[in-house]
mmCIF file of C-alpha atoms in Angstrom:
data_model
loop_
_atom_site.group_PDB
_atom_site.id
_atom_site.type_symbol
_atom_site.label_atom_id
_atom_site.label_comp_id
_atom_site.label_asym_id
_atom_site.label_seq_id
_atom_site.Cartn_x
_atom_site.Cartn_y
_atom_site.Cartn_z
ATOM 1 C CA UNK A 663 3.997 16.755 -11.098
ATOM 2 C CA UNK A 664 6.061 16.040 -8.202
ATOM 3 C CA UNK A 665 6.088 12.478 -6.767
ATOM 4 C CA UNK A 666 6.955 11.114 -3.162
ATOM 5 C CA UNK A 667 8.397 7.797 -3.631
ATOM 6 C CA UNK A 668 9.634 5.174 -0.645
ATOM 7 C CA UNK A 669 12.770 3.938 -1.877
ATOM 8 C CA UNK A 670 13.145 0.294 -0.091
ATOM 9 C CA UNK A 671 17.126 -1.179 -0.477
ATOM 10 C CA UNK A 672 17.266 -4.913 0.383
ATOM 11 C CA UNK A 673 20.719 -7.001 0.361
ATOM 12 C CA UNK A 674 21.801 -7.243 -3.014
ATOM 13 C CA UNK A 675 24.920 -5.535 -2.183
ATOM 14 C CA UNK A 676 26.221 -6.108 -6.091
ATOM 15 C CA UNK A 677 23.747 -3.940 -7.337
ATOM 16 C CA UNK A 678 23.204 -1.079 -4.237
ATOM 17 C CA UNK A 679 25.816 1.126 -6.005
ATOM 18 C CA UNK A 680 23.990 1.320 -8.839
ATOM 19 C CA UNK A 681 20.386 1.972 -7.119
ATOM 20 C CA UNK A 682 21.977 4.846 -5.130
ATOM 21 C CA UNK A 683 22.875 6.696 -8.692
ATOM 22 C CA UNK A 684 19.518 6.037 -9.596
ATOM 23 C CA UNK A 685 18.098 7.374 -6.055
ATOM 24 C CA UNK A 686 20.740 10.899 -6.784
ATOM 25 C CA UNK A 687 19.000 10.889 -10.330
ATOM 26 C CA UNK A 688 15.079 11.080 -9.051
ATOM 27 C CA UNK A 689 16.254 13.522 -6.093
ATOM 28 C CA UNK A 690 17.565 15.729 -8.676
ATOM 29 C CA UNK A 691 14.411 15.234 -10.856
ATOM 30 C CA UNK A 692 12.348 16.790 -8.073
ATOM 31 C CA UNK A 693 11.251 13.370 -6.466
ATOM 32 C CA UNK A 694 10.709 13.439 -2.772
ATOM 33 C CA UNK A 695 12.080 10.092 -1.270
ATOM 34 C CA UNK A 696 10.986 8.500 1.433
ATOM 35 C CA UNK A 697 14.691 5.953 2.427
ATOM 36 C CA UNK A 698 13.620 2.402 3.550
ATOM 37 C CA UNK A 699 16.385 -0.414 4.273
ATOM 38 C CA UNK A 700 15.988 -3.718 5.631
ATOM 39 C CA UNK A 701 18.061 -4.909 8.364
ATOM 40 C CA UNK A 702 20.513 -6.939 6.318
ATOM 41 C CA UNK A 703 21.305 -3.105 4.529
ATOM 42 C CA UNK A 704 21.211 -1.399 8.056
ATOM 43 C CA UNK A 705 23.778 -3.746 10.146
ATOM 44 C CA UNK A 706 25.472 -5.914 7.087
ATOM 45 C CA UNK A 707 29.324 -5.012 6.247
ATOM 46 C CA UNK A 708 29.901 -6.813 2.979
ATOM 47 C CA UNK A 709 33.097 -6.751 0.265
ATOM 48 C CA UNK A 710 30.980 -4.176 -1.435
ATOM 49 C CA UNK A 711 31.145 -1.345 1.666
ATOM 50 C CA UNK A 712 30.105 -0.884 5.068
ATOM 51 C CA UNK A 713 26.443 -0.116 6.267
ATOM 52 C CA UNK A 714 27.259 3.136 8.071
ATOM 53 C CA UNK A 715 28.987 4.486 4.651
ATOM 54 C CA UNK A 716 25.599 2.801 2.745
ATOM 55 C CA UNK A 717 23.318 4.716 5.418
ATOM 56 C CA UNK A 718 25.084 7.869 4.931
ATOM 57 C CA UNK A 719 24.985 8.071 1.068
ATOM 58 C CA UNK A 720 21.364 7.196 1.047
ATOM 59 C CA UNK A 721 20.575 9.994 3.882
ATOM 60 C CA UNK A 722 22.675 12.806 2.026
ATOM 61 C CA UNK A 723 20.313 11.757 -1.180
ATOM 62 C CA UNK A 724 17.271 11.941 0.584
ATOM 63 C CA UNK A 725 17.540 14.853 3.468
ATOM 64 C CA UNK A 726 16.234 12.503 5.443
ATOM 65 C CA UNK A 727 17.388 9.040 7.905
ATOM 66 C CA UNK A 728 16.351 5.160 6.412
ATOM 67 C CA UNK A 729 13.259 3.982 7.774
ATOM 68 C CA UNK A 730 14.190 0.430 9.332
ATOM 69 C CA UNK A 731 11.794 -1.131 11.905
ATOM 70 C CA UNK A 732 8.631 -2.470 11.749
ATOM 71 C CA UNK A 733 6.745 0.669 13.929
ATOM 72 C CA UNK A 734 8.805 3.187 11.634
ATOM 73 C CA UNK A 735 7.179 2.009 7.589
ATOM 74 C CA UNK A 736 3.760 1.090 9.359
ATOM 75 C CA UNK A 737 2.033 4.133 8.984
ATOM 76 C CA UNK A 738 3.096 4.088 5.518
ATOM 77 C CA UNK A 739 -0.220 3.179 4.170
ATOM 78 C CA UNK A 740 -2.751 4.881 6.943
ATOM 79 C CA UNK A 741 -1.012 8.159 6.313
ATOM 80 C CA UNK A 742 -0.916 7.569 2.455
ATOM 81 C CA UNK A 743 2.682 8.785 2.731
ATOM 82 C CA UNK A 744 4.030 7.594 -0.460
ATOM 83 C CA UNK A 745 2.410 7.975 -4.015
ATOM 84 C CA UNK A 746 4.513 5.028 -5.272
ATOM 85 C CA UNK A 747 6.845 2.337 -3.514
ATOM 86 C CA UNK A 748 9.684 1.327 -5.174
ATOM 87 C CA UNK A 749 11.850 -1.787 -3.756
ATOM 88 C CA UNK A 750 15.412 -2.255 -5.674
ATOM 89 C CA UNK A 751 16.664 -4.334 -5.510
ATOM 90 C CA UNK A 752 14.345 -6.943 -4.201
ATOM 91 C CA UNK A 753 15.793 -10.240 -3.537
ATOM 92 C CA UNK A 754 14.473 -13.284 -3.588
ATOM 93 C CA UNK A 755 13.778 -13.123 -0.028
ATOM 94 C CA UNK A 756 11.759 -10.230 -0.554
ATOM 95 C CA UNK A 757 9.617 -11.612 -3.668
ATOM 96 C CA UNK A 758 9.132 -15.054 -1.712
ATOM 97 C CA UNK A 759 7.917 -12.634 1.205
ATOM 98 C CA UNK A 760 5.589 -10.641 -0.700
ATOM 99 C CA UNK A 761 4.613 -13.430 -2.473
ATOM 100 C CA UNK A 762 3.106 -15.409 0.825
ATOM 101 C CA UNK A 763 1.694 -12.482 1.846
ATOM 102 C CA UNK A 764 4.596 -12.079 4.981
ATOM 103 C CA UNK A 765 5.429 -8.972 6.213
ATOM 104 C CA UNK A 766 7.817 -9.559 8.807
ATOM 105 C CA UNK A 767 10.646 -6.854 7.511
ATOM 106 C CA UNK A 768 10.707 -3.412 7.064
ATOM 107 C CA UNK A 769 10.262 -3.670 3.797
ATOM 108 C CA UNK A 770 7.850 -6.389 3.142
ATOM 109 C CA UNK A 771 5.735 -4.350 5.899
ATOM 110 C CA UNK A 772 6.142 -0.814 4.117
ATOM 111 C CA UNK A 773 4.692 -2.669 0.558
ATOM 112 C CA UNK A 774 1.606 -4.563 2.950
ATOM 113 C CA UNK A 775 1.624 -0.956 4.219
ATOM 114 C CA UNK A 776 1.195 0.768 0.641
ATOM 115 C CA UNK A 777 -1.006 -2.212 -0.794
ATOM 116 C CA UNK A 778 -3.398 -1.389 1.834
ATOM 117 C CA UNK A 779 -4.337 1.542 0.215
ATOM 118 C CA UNK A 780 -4.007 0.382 -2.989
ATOM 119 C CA UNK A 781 -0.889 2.281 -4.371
ATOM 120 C CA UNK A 782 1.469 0.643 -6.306
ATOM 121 C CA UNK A 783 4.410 -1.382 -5.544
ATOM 122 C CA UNK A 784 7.355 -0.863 -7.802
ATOM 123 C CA UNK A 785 10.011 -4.021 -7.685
ATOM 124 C CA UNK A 786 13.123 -3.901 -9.481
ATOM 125 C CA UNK A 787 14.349 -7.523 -9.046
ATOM 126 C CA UNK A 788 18.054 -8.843 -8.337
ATOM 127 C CA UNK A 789 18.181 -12.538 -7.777
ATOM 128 C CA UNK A 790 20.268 -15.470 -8.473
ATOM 129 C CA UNK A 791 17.856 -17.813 -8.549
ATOM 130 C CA UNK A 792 14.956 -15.525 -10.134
ATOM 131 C CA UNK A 793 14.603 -18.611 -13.155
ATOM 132 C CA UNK A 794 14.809 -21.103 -10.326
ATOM 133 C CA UNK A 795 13.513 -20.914 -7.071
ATOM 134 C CA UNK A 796 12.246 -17.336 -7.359
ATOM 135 C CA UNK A 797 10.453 -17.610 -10.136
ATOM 136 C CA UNK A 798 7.036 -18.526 -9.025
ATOM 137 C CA UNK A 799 7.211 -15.923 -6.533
ATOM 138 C CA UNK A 800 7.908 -13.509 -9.573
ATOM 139 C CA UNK A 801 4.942 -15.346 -11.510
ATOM 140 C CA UNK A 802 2.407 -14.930 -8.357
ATOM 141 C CA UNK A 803 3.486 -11.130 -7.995
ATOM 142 C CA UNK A 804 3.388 -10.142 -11.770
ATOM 143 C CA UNK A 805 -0.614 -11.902 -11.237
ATOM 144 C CA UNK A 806 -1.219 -9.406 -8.392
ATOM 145 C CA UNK A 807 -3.069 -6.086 -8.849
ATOM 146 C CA UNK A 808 -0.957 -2.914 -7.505
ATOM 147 C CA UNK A 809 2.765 -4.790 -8.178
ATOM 148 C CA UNK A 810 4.505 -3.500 -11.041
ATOM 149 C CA UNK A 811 8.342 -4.753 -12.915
ATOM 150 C CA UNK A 812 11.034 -2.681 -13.453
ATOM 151 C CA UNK A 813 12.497 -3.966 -16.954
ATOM 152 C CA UNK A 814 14.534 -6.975 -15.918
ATOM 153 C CA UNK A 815 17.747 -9.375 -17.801
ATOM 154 C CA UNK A 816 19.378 -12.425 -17.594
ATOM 155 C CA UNK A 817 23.244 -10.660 -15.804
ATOM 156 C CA UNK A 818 25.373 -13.203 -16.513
ATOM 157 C CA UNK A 819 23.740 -16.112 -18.946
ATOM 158 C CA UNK A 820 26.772 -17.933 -19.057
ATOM 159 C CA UNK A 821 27.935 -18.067 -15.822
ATOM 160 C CA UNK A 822 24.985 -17.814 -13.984
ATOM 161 C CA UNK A 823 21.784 -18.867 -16.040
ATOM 162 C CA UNK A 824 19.022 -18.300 -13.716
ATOM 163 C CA UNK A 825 19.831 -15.128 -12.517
ATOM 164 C CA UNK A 826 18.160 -11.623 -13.228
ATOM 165 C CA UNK A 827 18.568 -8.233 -12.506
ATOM 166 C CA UNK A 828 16.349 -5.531 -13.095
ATOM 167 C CA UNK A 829 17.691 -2.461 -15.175
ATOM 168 C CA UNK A 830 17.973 0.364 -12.543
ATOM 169 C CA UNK A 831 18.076 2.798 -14.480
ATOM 170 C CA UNK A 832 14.486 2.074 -15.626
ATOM 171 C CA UNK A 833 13.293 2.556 -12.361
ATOM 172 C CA UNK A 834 11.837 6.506 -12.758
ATOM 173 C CA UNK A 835 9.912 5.621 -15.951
ATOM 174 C CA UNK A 836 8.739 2.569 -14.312
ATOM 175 C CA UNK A 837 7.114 4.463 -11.148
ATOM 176 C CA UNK A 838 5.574 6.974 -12.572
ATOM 177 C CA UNK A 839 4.129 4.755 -15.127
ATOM 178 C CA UNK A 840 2.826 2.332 -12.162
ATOM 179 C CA UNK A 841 1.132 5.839 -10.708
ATOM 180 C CA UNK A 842 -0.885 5.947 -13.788
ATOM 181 C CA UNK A 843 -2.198 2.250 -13.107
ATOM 182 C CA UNK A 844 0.340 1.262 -16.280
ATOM 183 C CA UNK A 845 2.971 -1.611 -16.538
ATOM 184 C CA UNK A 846 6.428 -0.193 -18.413
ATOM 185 C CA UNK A 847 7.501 -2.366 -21.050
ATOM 186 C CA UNK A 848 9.157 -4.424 -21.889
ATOM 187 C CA UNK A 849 9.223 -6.455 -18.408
ATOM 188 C CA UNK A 850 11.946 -9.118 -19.953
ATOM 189 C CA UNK A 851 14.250 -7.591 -21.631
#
């Protein structure tokens, strides 16, 4: 069966590297992918690399140019473009966005987008304050019909106790589970 996923990057720059090997592994699986990067990703040279190298990797993956502006992940839904959308890493922005029901980004749009016609919503979490301020947000959204977990763990308990990142490499097994209608589990890990 082959899938068409949109593959949404927000600005957890620690963990993009990561995502992108997990992006290579679904191309090579035979997944179409749909790129989708909010603006912090698009414009945002951080410690971990610059945007335009980011924007490249991500459009030599996917044949095919990011989706970044509000008019570009719109149709998303109406044109039942994607079978599954997968945001990794979602920040805490992000969840607290999805969780209030905003869709002021690119990618909060593209899931209001997908959710309109009731596909699924894959989120793959990476947040330092997921156990703190996050956390309802994660509560409200693991509530919510058509949002499904990718596997998540406590990074760094020691160091930094309320923070959690979802286990990319999960992320496959996790989407095409959420096409069937099924959560993957375990979601904590």
């Amino acid at each position: 069966m082959s899938l068409t996923a949109g593959f949404a990057l927000c600005g957890s720059f620690c963990t993009i590297e990561r995502v992108l090997a997990v992006m290579e592994r679904m191309a090579q699986e035979g997944w179409t992918l749909v790129p989708i990067v909010s603006e912090t990703v698009f414009t945002q040279d951080t410690r971990f690399g610059k945007a335009k190298d980011t924007l490249d990797h991500i459009t030599h993956i996917c044949g095919r140019k990011p989706l970044h502006t509000l008019q570009e992940v719109e149709p998303i839904g109406p044109r039942q473009m994607l079978d599954v959308l997968i945001i990794a890493p979602c920040t805490g922005s992000t969840l607290a966005r999805l969780a209030h029901g905003l869709s002021d980004t690119p990618v909060s749009l593209a899931a209001k987008s997908q959710l309109r016609v009731e596909r699924p919503v894959v989120l793959a979490v990476s947040s330092n304050d997921a156990l703190a301020a996050s956390a309802p947000n994660i509560a409200a959204l693991l509530n919510r019909k058509h949002y499904y977990f990718v596997s998540m763990r406590q990074d760094a308990p020691h160091t930094k106790p309320r923070s959690l990142v979802a286990v990319m490499e999960n992320i496959p097994e996790t989407a095409k589970a959420a096409v069937e209608g099924r959560q993957h589990q375990p979601i904590f890990l």
